Amino acid sequence: MTLWMHELRLLLRARLSVAALILLAILTAASVTAGMVETSQQRTAIAAIPAAQSEDIAAVADYVDRTKDGGSAGYYSFHPTWDAPSPLAFAAIGMRDVTPYILRVRALGLEAQIYDGDVFNPELALPGRFDFAFVLVFLAPLFVVALFHDLTSGEREAGRLRMLDALPRGGAKLLRRRMLLRIALLWAAPAVPFLVAAVASGVGGAAIFAVLSVILAYLLFWMALAALVARLRWSSVANAATLAACWLVLVLVLPTLAHVAINRAVPIGQGAEIALAQREMVNRAWDIPRETTMRRFYAGHPEWADSAPLGSAFHYKWYFAFHQLGDESVATKVRAYRSGLERRDAAARMLGWVLPSVGVQALLTRLADTDVRAQLAYQDRVRAFHARLRNFYYGYLFRDRPFGRVDFGRAPIFAARMNTAGGSNEAAYRP
């Protein structure tokens, strides 16, 4: 214990080392604070949904209650869906920074509503915002370089290496103590602020342990790389330059090149193209005889085929029918787009086995439930909810049932889900 305390005192006398540890802790604290502020704002926005929804429904209900028209109710009523951040989302914002976490949908064509805001492929977001994952993946290796590049070469250049080798507990044992002490302090610098934020956010113990283990494993990789470079017996400056070049290649250059290669190997379009294709089909329906549209709709949905024939006046069941046909016309495009995203995500995760920086970032977003799979899962929940919403309004449209104020309370609600990163993060409510 005395030897460990002595090494700690020596390390604390090195101002640059102490400054590096403090700076890493400050950056980590700033990143988790920024992440917690972001997730708090998202939760606040989600918490405001019930009040806003009640006002919207009340305004629509005043009109619908006079007309008793279920089509008007379905056309003018927006129904909120949301994807609340997991307790661990503050650590890795991931896809939540580039994709919507609140989506208000109508019972009309869904695909255009989902992809309206998708003007670029969301997986093209590279480093993302300044969060804990950014600090760990991109900045922490630089601090490992700062503390380990001269661990051996510095003693050799100062003329103390031979003397240290001759000490009873010197040589390799001394170097191991110094390495373990420095890696422990380097681990504590990001781990302690993260632990405080995780406990305050209600993150589960298993998730906390997993992230702390990821921090340690990633730092150990860079420490091992520094030890490998040190065996070349170069100068401290040469070691630092070599490790900095390794950081540049492993953290920036190779992941970027691999990302470009994945995009070329798995080409996909943009979600906005799906929205445009769906809208074109919807607009084309105005130029097609209504009976043709209804025959196509009833062929795919025979449960509504016994509905009364269309008259000469406008009827919302025709309008809703060609919106659903518009969705069905782009179903192949939707499946191809989703498959492309999944294949790109799988390729990126495979790449993580080769490039630790990619692997750590992918693992953190998976633990935080903020990756591509989490976003696609949210879209699945929206689609399932929208299907229930359509069936609800179709019961009024195709059976010519009157729709009054009280019927708004019978509309489907977006159901709660259990988040994999710790606890329920959504709550269902009725307007």
Short mmCIF file of C-alpha atoms in Angstrom, two decimals:
data_model
loop_
_atom_site.label_atom_id
_atom_site.label_comp_id
_atom_site.label_asym_id
_atom_site.label_seq_id
_atom_site.Cartn_x
_atom_site.Cartn_y
_atom_site.Cartn_z
CA MET A 1 0.00 0.00 0.00
CA THR A 2 2.91 2.32 0.75
CA LEU A 3 4.29 1.82 -2.73
CA TRP A 4 0.90 2.57 -4.27
CA MET A 5 0.57 5.76 -2.22
CA HIS A 6 4.06 6.77 -3.25
CA GLU A 7 3.20 6.30 -6.93
CA LEU A 8 0.03 8.30 -6.44
CA ARG A 9 1.98 11.18 -4.88
CA LEU A 10 4.42 11.13 -7.78
CA LEU A 11 1.59 11.21 -10.27
CA LEU A 12 -0.12 14.10 -8.50
CA ARG A 13 3.11 16.09 -8.72
CA ALA A 14 2.96 15.85 -12.50
CA ARG A 15 0.83 18.87 -13.32
CA LEU A 16 0.11 17.87 -16.89
CA SER A 17 -1.14 14.46 -15.81
CA VAL A 18 -3.37 15.94 -13.12
CA ALA A 19 -4.65 18.58 -15.54
CA ALA A 20 -5.45 15.85 -18.09
CA LEU A 21 -7.43 13.82 -15.55
CA ILE A 22 -9.34 16.88 -14.35
CA LEU A 23 -10.07 17.98 -17.91
CA LEU A 24 -11.39 14.53 -18.82
CA ALA A 25 -13.63 14.55 -15.75
CA ILE A 26 -14.90 18.04 -16.61
CA LEU A 27 -15.61 17.08 -20.22
CA THR A 28 -17.46 13.97 -19.08
CA ALA A 29 -19.49 15.93 -16.56
CA ALA A 30 -20.35 18.49 -19.23
CA SER A 31 -21.36 15.76 -21.68
CA VAL A 32 -23.64 13.90 -19.27
CA THR A 33 -25.15 17.21 -18.18
CA ALA A 34 -25.85 18.12 -21.80
CA GLY A 35 -27.36 14.69 -22.35
CA MET A 36 -29.56 14.95 -19.28
CA VAL A 37 -30.75 18.41 -20.34
CA GLU A 38 -31.61 17.08 -23.80
CA THR A 39 -33.53 14.07 -22.51
CA SER A 40 -35.25 16.25 -19.92
CA GLN A 41 -36.44 18.59 -22.67
CA GLN A 42 -37.71 15.62 -24.65
CA ARG A 43 -39.60 14.28 -21.63
CA THR A 44 -41.05 17.75 -21.01
CA ALA A 45 -42.27 17.92 -24.60
CA ILE A 46 -43.85 14.48 -24.28
CA ALA A 47 -45.45 15.40 -20.95
CA ALA A 48 -47.11 18.38 -22.64
CA ILE A 49 -48.88 16.13 -25.17
CA PRO A 50 -52.06 15.39 -23.13
CA ALA A 51 -52.94 19.05 -22.58
CA ALA A 52 -52.31 20.00 -26.21
CA GLN A 53 -54.17 16.93 -27.45
CA SER A 54 -57.19 17.73 -25.30
CA GLU A 55 -57.36 21.24 -26.77
CA ASP A 56 -57.09 19.92 -30.33
CA ILE A 57 -59.75 17.27 -29.84
CA ALA A 58 -62.07 19.76 -28.14
CA ALA A 59 -61.83 22.08 -31.15
CA VAL A 60 -62.55 19.25 -33.60
CA ALA A 61 -65.32 17.85 -31.41
CA ASP A 62 -67.26 21.12 -31.54
CA TYR A 63 -67.52 20.81 -35.31
CA VAL A 64 -67.98 17.05 -35.54
CA ASP A 65 -70.68 17.01 -32.88
CA ARG A 66 -72.82 19.14 -35.18
CA THR A 67 -72.23 17.13 -38.35
CA LYS A 68 -72.03 13.64 -36.75
CA ASP A 69 -69.61 12.80 -39.56
CA GLY A 70 -67.00 10.15 -38.77
CA GLY A 71 -65.04 11.11 -41.88
CA SER A 72 -64.57 14.65 -40.64
CA ALA A 73 -63.51 13.29 -37.25
CA GLY A 74 -60.91 11.06 -38.88
CA TYR A 75 -59.70 13.77 -41.24
CA TYR A 76 -59.26 16.57 -38.73
CA SER A 77 -58.14 14.56 -35.69
CA PHE A 78 -54.44 14.14 -35.05
CA HIS A 79 -53.42 11.40 -32.65
CA PRO A 80 -50.04 11.65 -30.89
CA THR A 81 -47.43 8.93 -30.73
CA TRP A 82 -44.16 9.32 -28.90
CA ASP A 83 -40.93 7.57 -28.08
CA ALA A 84 -39.80 8.69 -24.64
CA PRO A 85 -36.05 8.50 -23.94
CA SER A 86 -34.80 5.59 -21.88
CA PRO A 87 -33.11 6.36 -18.55
CA LEU A 88 -29.73 5.76 -20.22
CA ALA A 89 -30.44 7.88 -23.30
CA PHE A 90 -28.52 10.83 -21.81
CA ALA A 91 -25.27 8.89 -22.34
CA ALA A 92 -25.77 8.21 -26.05
CA ILE A 93 -28.35 10.38 -27.83
CA GLY A 94 -27.85 8.38 -31.02
CA MET A 95 -30.70 8.49 -33.53
CA ARG A 96 -32.86 10.64 -31.27
CA ASP A 97 -30.85 13.62 -32.48
CA VAL A 98 -31.87 13.18 -36.13
CA THR A 99 -35.26 11.44 -36.08
CA PRO A 100 -38.58 12.54 -34.55
CA TYR A 101 -39.53 11.20 -31.14
CA ILE A 102 -43.05 12.69 -31.32
CA LEU A 103 -45.27 12.02 -34.33
CA ARG A 104 -48.90 13.11 -34.58
CA VAL A 105 -50.73 10.94 -37.09
CA ARG A 106 -54.12 10.95 -38.75
CA ALA A 107 -56.04 7.97 -40.03
CA LEU A 108 -55.07 8.95 -43.58
CA GLY A 109 -52.04 7.68 -45.51
CA LEU A 110 -49.37 6.84 -42.94
CA GLU A 111 -46.18 6.48 -44.98
CA ALA A 112 -46.16 10.11 -46.05
CA GLN A 113 -46.63 11.11 -42.42
CA ILE A 114 -43.74 8.94 -41.21
CA TYR A 115 -41.26 10.01 -43.87
CA ASP A 116 -42.31 13.63 -44.28
CA GLY A 117 -39.40 14.92 -42.22
CA ASP A 118 -36.86 12.44 -43.57
CA VAL A 119 -34.90 14.64 -45.97
CA PHE A 120 -31.69 12.60 -45.52
CA ASN A 121 -30.71 9.13 -44.45
CA PRO A 122 -30.56 9.35 -40.67
CA GLU A 123 -27.81 6.77 -40.41
CA LEU A 124 -25.50 9.24 -42.18
CA ALA A 125 -25.13 11.23 -38.95
CA LEU A 126 -21.53 10.50 -37.99
CA PRO A 127 -20.20 11.55 -34.57
CA GLY A 128 -23.47 13.09 -33.43
CA ARG A 129 -23.87 15.60 -30.66
CA PHE A 130 -21.61 16.19 -27.67
CA ASP A 131 -22.66 13.44 -25.30
CA PHE A 132 -20.97 10.84 -23.10
CA ALA A 133 -20.49 8.46 -26.03
CA PHE A 134 -18.69 11.21 -27.95
CA VAL A 135 -16.33 11.96 -25.06
CA LEU A 136 -15.54 8.29 -24.49
CA VAL A 137 -15.09 7.27 -28.12
CA PHE A 138 -13.39 10.36 -29.56
CA LEU A 139 -11.70 12.19 -26.69
CA ALA A 140 -10.78 9.63 -24.02
CA PRO A 141 -8.10 7.94 -26.21
CA LEU A 142 -6.23 11.23 -26.41
CA PHE A 143 -5.95 11.31 -22.63
CA VAL A 144 -4.62 7.76 -22.65
CA VAL A 145 -1.97 8.95 -25.11
CA ALA A 146 -1.13 11.90 -22.85
CA LEU A 147 -0.63 9.72 -19.76
CA PHE A 148 1.01 6.65 -21.32
CA HIS A 149 3.18 7.83 -24.21
CA ASP A 150 6.20 8.52 -21.98
CA LEU A 151 5.69 5.98 -19.23
CA THR A 152 8.90 4.14 -20.12
CA SER A 153 10.60 6.45 -22.58
CA GLY A 154 10.40 9.37 -20.15
CA GLU A 155 12.36 7.46 -17.51
CA ARG A 156 14.88 6.34 -20.12
CA GLU A 157 15.38 9.87 -21.41
CA ALA A 158 15.80 11.16 -17.83
CA GLY A 159 18.48 8.51 -17.17
CA ARG A 160 16.52 6.80 -14.39
CA LEU A 161 15.42 3.62 -16.14
CA ARG A 162 18.45 1.51 -15.25
CA MET A 163 18.29 2.63 -11.66
CA LEU A 164 14.59 1.77 -11.44
CA ASP A 165 15.28 -1.65 -12.96
CA ALA A 166 17.82 -2.30 -10.21
CA LEU A 167 15.41 -1.58 -7.35
CA PRO A 168 13.98 -4.60 -5.46
CA ARG A 169 10.42 -3.76 -6.54
CA GLY A 170 11.34 -1.74 -9.55
CA GLY A 171 11.58 -2.65 -13.22
CA ALA A 172 8.54 -4.38 -14.64
CA LYS A 173 6.71 -4.37 -11.30
CA LEU A 174 7.11 -0.62 -11.01
CA LEU A 175 5.82 -0.07 -14.53
CA ARG A 176 2.82 -2.31 -13.86
CA ARG A 177 1.95 -0.32 -10.74
CA ARG A 178 2.16 2.93 -12.65
CA MET A 179 0.09 1.59 -15.52
CA LEU A 180 -2.59 0.19 -13.22
CA LEU A 181 -2.72 3.41 -11.20
CA ARG A 182 -3.04 5.59 -14.28
CA ILE A 183 -5.64 3.40 -15.93
CA ALA A 184 -7.63 3.36 -12.69
CA LEU A 185 -7.60 7.16 -12.51
CA LEU A 186 -8.36 7.45 -16.21
CA TRP A 187 -11.29 5.07 -15.74
CA ALA A 188 -12.56 7.00 -12.71
CA ALA A 189 -12.49 10.35 -14.56
CA PRO A 190 -15.36 9.43 -16.92
CA ALA A 191 -16.87 6.69 -14.76
CA VAL A 192 -17.64 8.80 -11.68
CA PRO A 193 -19.58 11.57 -13.50
CA PHE A 194 -21.41 8.92 -15.52
CA LEU A 195 -22.25 6.94 -12.38
CA VAL A 196 -23.66 10.01 -10.66
CA ALA A 197 -25.78 10.89 -13.70
CA ALA A 198 -26.93 7.30 -14.17
CA VAL A 199 -28.06 6.95 -10.56
CA ALA A 200 -29.85 10.32 -10.77
CA SER A 201 -31.58 9.19 -13.98
CA GLY A 202 -32.73 5.89 -12.51
CA VAL A 203 -30.65 3.65 -14.77
CA GLY A 204 -30.73 -0.02 -13.80
CA GLY A 205 -27.75 -1.66 -12.14
CA ALA A 206 -27.07 -4.04 -15.01
CA ALA A 207 -26.92 -1.18 -17.54
CA ILE A 208 -24.61 0.82 -15.27
CA PHE A 209 -22.28 -2.14 -14.85
CA ALA A 210 -22.29 -2.73 -18.61
CA VAL A 211 -21.32 0.87 -19.39
CA LEU A 212 -18.62 0.94 -16.70
CA SER A 213 -17.21 -2.26 -18.18
CA VAL A 214 -17.26 -0.75 -21.67
CA ILE A 215 -15.34 2.29 -20.40
CA LEU A 216 -12.68 0.08 -18.85
CA ALA A 217 -12.36 -2.21 -21.86
CA TYR A 218 -12.02 0.71 -24.28
CA LEU A 219 -9.36 2.42 -22.14
CA LEU A 220 -7.48 -0.86 -21.75
CA PHE A 221 -7.37 -1.23 -25.53
CA TRP A 222 -5.67 2.13 -25.88
CA MET A 223 -3.37 1.42 -22.96
CA ALA A 224 -2.33 -1.86 -24.60
CA LEU A 225 -1.68 0.01 -27.84
CA ALA A 226 0.49 2.51 -25.95
CA ALA A 227 2.41 -0.35 -24.29
CA LEU A 228 2.96 -1.94 -27.71
CA VAL A 229 4.37 1.29 -29.11
CA ALA A 230 6.57 1.69 -26.03
CA ARG A 231 8.25 -1.64 -26.79
CA LEU A 232 9.70 -0.07 -29.92
CA ARG A 233 11.97 2.00 -27.61
CA TRP A 234 11.37 5.23 -29.48
CA SER A 235 11.51 8.70 -27.93
CA SER A 236 8.54 10.14 -26.04
CA VAL A 237 7.80 12.55 -28.89
CA ALA A 238 7.85 9.71 -31.42
CA ASN A 239 5.57 7.62 -29.19
CA ALA A 240 3.10 10.48 -28.85
CA ALA A 241 3.10 11.13 -32.60
CA THR A 242 2.61 7.43 -33.37
CA LEU A 243 -0.26 7.07 -30.91
CA ALA A 244 -1.86 10.27 -32.20
CA ALA A 245 -1.66 8.84 -35.73
CA CYS A 246 -3.25 5.61 -34.49
CA TRP A 247 -6.06 7.64 -32.92
CA LEU A 248 -6.60 9.54 -36.16
CA VAL A 249 -6.74 6.34 -38.21
CA LEU A 250 -8.74 4.15 -35.79
CA VAL A 251 -11.24 6.78 -34.62
CA LEU A 252 -11.71 9.03 -37.63
CA VAL A 253 -10.26 7.81 -40.90
CA LEU A 254 -11.13 4.10 -40.95
CA PRO A 255 -14.67 4.50 -39.52
CA THR A 256 -15.41 7.19 -42.11
CA LEU A 257 -14.05 5.12 -44.99
CA ALA A 258 -15.90 2.05 -43.73
CA HIS A 259 -19.08 4.09 -43.47
CA VAL A 260 -18.74 5.22 -47.08
CA ALA A 261 -18.03 1.64 -48.13
CA ILE A 262 -21.14 0.36 -46.33
CA ASN A 263 -23.29 3.02 -47.96
CA ARG A 264 -21.98 2.04 -51.39
CA ALA A 265 -22.39 -1.66 -50.70
CA VAL A 266 -25.96 -1.19 -49.42
CA PRO A 267 -27.48 1.63 -51.48
CA ILE A 268 -30.84 2.93 -50.35
CA GLY A 269 -32.91 5.93 -51.24
CA GLN A 270 -34.38 8.52 -48.94
CA GLY A 271 -37.52 8.30 -46.89
CA ALA A 272 -38.76 11.47 -48.56
CA GLU A 273 -38.91 9.53 -51.84
CA ILE A 274 -41.41 7.15 -50.23
CA ALA A 275 -43.53 10.08 -49.03
CA LEU A 276 -43.47 11.59 -52.53
CA ALA A 277 -44.44 8.28 -54.18
CA GLN A 278 -47.32 7.82 -51.75
CA ARG A 279 -48.58 11.35 -52.40
CA GLU A 280 -48.40 10.84 -56.15
CA MET A 281 -50.62 7.77 -55.85
CA VAL A 282 -53.06 9.67 -53.64
CA ASN A 283 -53.22 12.61 -56.04
CA ARG A 284 -53.71 10.26 -58.99
CA ALA A 285 -56.81 8.81 -57.33
CA TRP A 286 -58.71 12.04 -57.98
CA ASP A 287 -58.47 11.31 -61.72
CA ILE A 288 -59.64 7.69 -61.44
CA PRO A 289 -63.33 6.72 -61.32
CA ARG A 290 -64.39 6.29 -57.73
CA GLU A 291 -65.90 2.88 -58.42
CA THR A 292 -62.51 1.64 -59.67
CA THR A 293 -60.84 2.80 -56.45
CA MET A 294 -63.48 1.19 -54.28
CA ARG A 295 -63.27 -2.13 -56.16
CA ARG A 296 -59.52 -2.22 -55.60
CA PHE A 297 -59.99 -1.35 -51.94
CA TYR A 298 -62.71 -3.95 -51.32
CA ALA A 299 -60.62 -6.61 -53.07
CA GLY A 300 -57.92 -6.16 -50.47
CA HIS A 301 -60.28 -5.47 -47.56
CA PRO A 302 -63.38 -7.60 -48.04
CA GLU A 303 -64.55 -6.98 -44.48
CA TRP A 304 -65.84 -3.58 -45.65
CA ALA A 305 -67.22 -4.75 -49.01
CA ASP A 306 -70.82 -4.83 -47.76
CA SER A 307 -70.78 -1.07 -47.27
CA ALA A 308 -73.50 0.94 -48.98
CA PRO A 309 -72.67 2.05 -52.56
CA LEU A 310 -71.25 5.50 -53.14
CA GLY A 311 -73.73 8.16 -54.17
CA SER A 312 -73.05 11.20 -56.29
CA ALA A 313 -71.93 13.27 -53.29
CA PHE A 314 -68.46 13.21 -51.81
CA HIS A 315 -67.99 10.50 -49.21
CA TYR A 316 -65.05 10.19 -46.87
CA LYS A 317 -64.87 6.41 -47.17
CA TRP A 318 -63.69 6.85 -50.76
CA TYR A 319 -61.13 9.42 -49.62
CA PHE A 320 -59.79 7.18 -46.85
CA ALA A 321 -59.79 4.17 -49.18
CA PHE A 322 -57.47 5.72 -51.75
CA HIS A 323 -55.19 6.96 -48.97
CA GLN A 324 -54.82 3.39 -47.76
CA LEU A 325 -54.27 2.21 -51.33
CA GLY A 326 -51.54 4.84 -51.56
CA ASP A 327 -49.84 3.30 -48.52
CA GLU A 328 -50.14 -0.16 -50.00
CA SER A 329 -48.67 1.00 -53.31
CA VAL A 330 -45.38 1.95 -51.61
CA ALA A 331 -45.24 -1.08 -49.32
CA THR A 332 -42.45 -2.63 -51.40
CA LYS A 333 -40.42 0.60 -51.22
CA VAL A 334 -40.94 0.76 -47.47
CA ARG A 335 -39.74 -2.82 -46.99
CA ALA A 336 -36.69 -2.20 -49.20
CA TYR A 337 -35.84 1.01 -47.33
CA ARG A 338 -36.17 -0.66 -43.96
CA SER A 339 -34.18 -3.68 -45.11
CA GLY A 340 -31.43 -1.37 -46.31
CA LEU A 341 -31.28 0.41 -42.97
CA GLU A 342 -31.16 -2.91 -41.13
CA ARG A 343 -28.40 -4.25 -43.38
CA ARG A 344 -26.35 -1.08 -42.94
CA ASP A 345 -26.83 -1.28 -39.20
CA ALA A 346 -25.80 -4.93 -39.15
CA ALA A 347 -22.70 -4.15 -41.23
CA ALA A 348 -21.77 -1.32 -38.85
CA ARG A 349 -22.15 -3.64 -35.86
CA MET A 350 -19.94 -6.24 -37.57
CA LEU A 351 -17.40 -3.49 -38.18
CA GLY A 352 -17.42 -2.84 -34.44
CA TRP A 353 -15.65 -6.18 -33.90
CA VAL A 354 -12.70 -4.78 -35.87
CA LEU A 355 -12.77 -1.10 -34.93
CA PRO A 356 -13.24 -0.58 -31.18
CA SER A 357 -14.42 3.00 -31.62
CA VAL A 358 -17.31 1.86 -33.83
CA GLY A 359 -18.09 -1.07 -31.56
CA VAL A 360 -18.21 1.05 -28.41
CA GLN A 361 -20.47 3.63 -29.99
CA ALA A 362 -22.80 0.94 -31.34
CA LEU A 363 -22.91 -0.81 -27.96
CA LEU A 364 -23.68 2.39 -26.05
CA THR A 365 -26.54 3.35 -28.38
CA ARG A 366 -27.92 -0.20 -28.12
CA LEU A 367 -27.78 -0.08 -24.31
CA ALA A 368 -29.40 3.37 -24.38
CA ASP A 369 -32.06 2.21 -26.87
CA THR A 370 -31.21 5.05 -29.24
CA ASP A 371 -29.90 3.16 -32.28
CA VAL A 372 -31.44 2.37 -35.66
CA ARG A 373 -33.23 -0.68 -34.29
CA ALA A 374 -34.89 1.43 -31.60
CA GLN A 375 -36.09 3.93 -34.21
CA LEU A 376 -37.48 1.18 -36.44
CA ALA A 377 -39.20 -0.37 -33.43
CA TYR A 378 -40.88 2.98 -32.74
CA GLN A 379 -42.09 3.10 -36.36
CA ASP A 380 -43.51 -0.41 -35.92
CA ARG A 381 -45.48 0.75 -32.89
CA VAL A 382 -46.75 3.76 -34.86
CA ARG A 383 -47.89 1.50 -37.69
CA ALA A 384 -49.65 -0.88 -35.32
CA PHE A 385 -51.41 2.06 -33.66
CA HIS A 386 -52.34 3.55 -37.02
CA ALA A 387 -53.92 0.25 -38.11
CA ARG A 388 -56.13 0.32 -35.02
CA LEU A 389 -56.94 3.96 -35.72
CA ARG A 390 -58.04 3.20 -39.27
CA ASN A 391 -60.25 0.32 -38.20
CA PHE A 392 -61.85 2.53 -35.57
CA TYR A 393 -62.84 5.25 -38.04
CA TYR A 394 -63.73 2.76 -40.77
CA GLY A 395 -66.38 1.36 -38.45
CA TYR A 396 -68.16 4.72 -38.68
CA LEU A 397 -67.38 5.46 -42.35
CA PHE A 398 -68.29 2.16 -43.95
CA ARG A 399 -71.28 1.52 -41.69
CA ASP A 400 -72.57 5.11 -41.87
CA ARG A 401 -72.71 5.35 -38.09
CA PRO A 402 -73.03 8.84 -36.58
CA PHE A 403 -69.91 10.13 -34.80
CA GLY A 404 -70.45 12.42 -31.80
CA ARG A 405 -68.39 14.08 -29.11
CA VAL A 406 -68.50 11.02 -26.88
CA ASP A 407 -66.98 8.84 -29.62
CA PHE A 408 -63.66 10.64 -29.41
CA GLY A 409 -63.19 8.96 -26.04
CA ARG A 410 -63.50 5.55 -27.72
CA ALA A 411 -60.64 6.18 -30.14
CA PRO A 412 -57.54 3.99 -29.76
CA ILE A 413 -54.69 5.32 -27.68
CA PHE A 414 -50.97 4.89 -28.12
CA ALA A 415 -50.04 2.12 -25.70
CA ALA A 416 -47.21 2.09 -23.17
CA ARG A 417 -44.13 -0.04 -23.67
CA MET A 418 -41.39 -1.37 -21.44
CA ASN A 419 -37.99 0.05 -22.33
CA THR A 420 -35.05 -2.34 -22.49
CA ALA A 421 -32.78 0.19 -20.81
CA GLY A 422 -34.77 0.31 -17.62
CA GLY A 423 -38.46 0.62 -16.91
CA SER A 424 -41.55 1.92 -18.62
CA ASN A 425 -40.90 5.13 -20.52
CA GLU A 426 -44.29 5.74 -22.10
CA ALA A 427 -47.72 6.22 -20.67
CA ALA A 428 -51.00 5.87 -22.46
CA TYR A 429 -53.73 8.41 -21.86
CA ARG A 430 -57.14 9.30 -23.20
CA PRO A 431 -57.82 12.78 -24.53
#
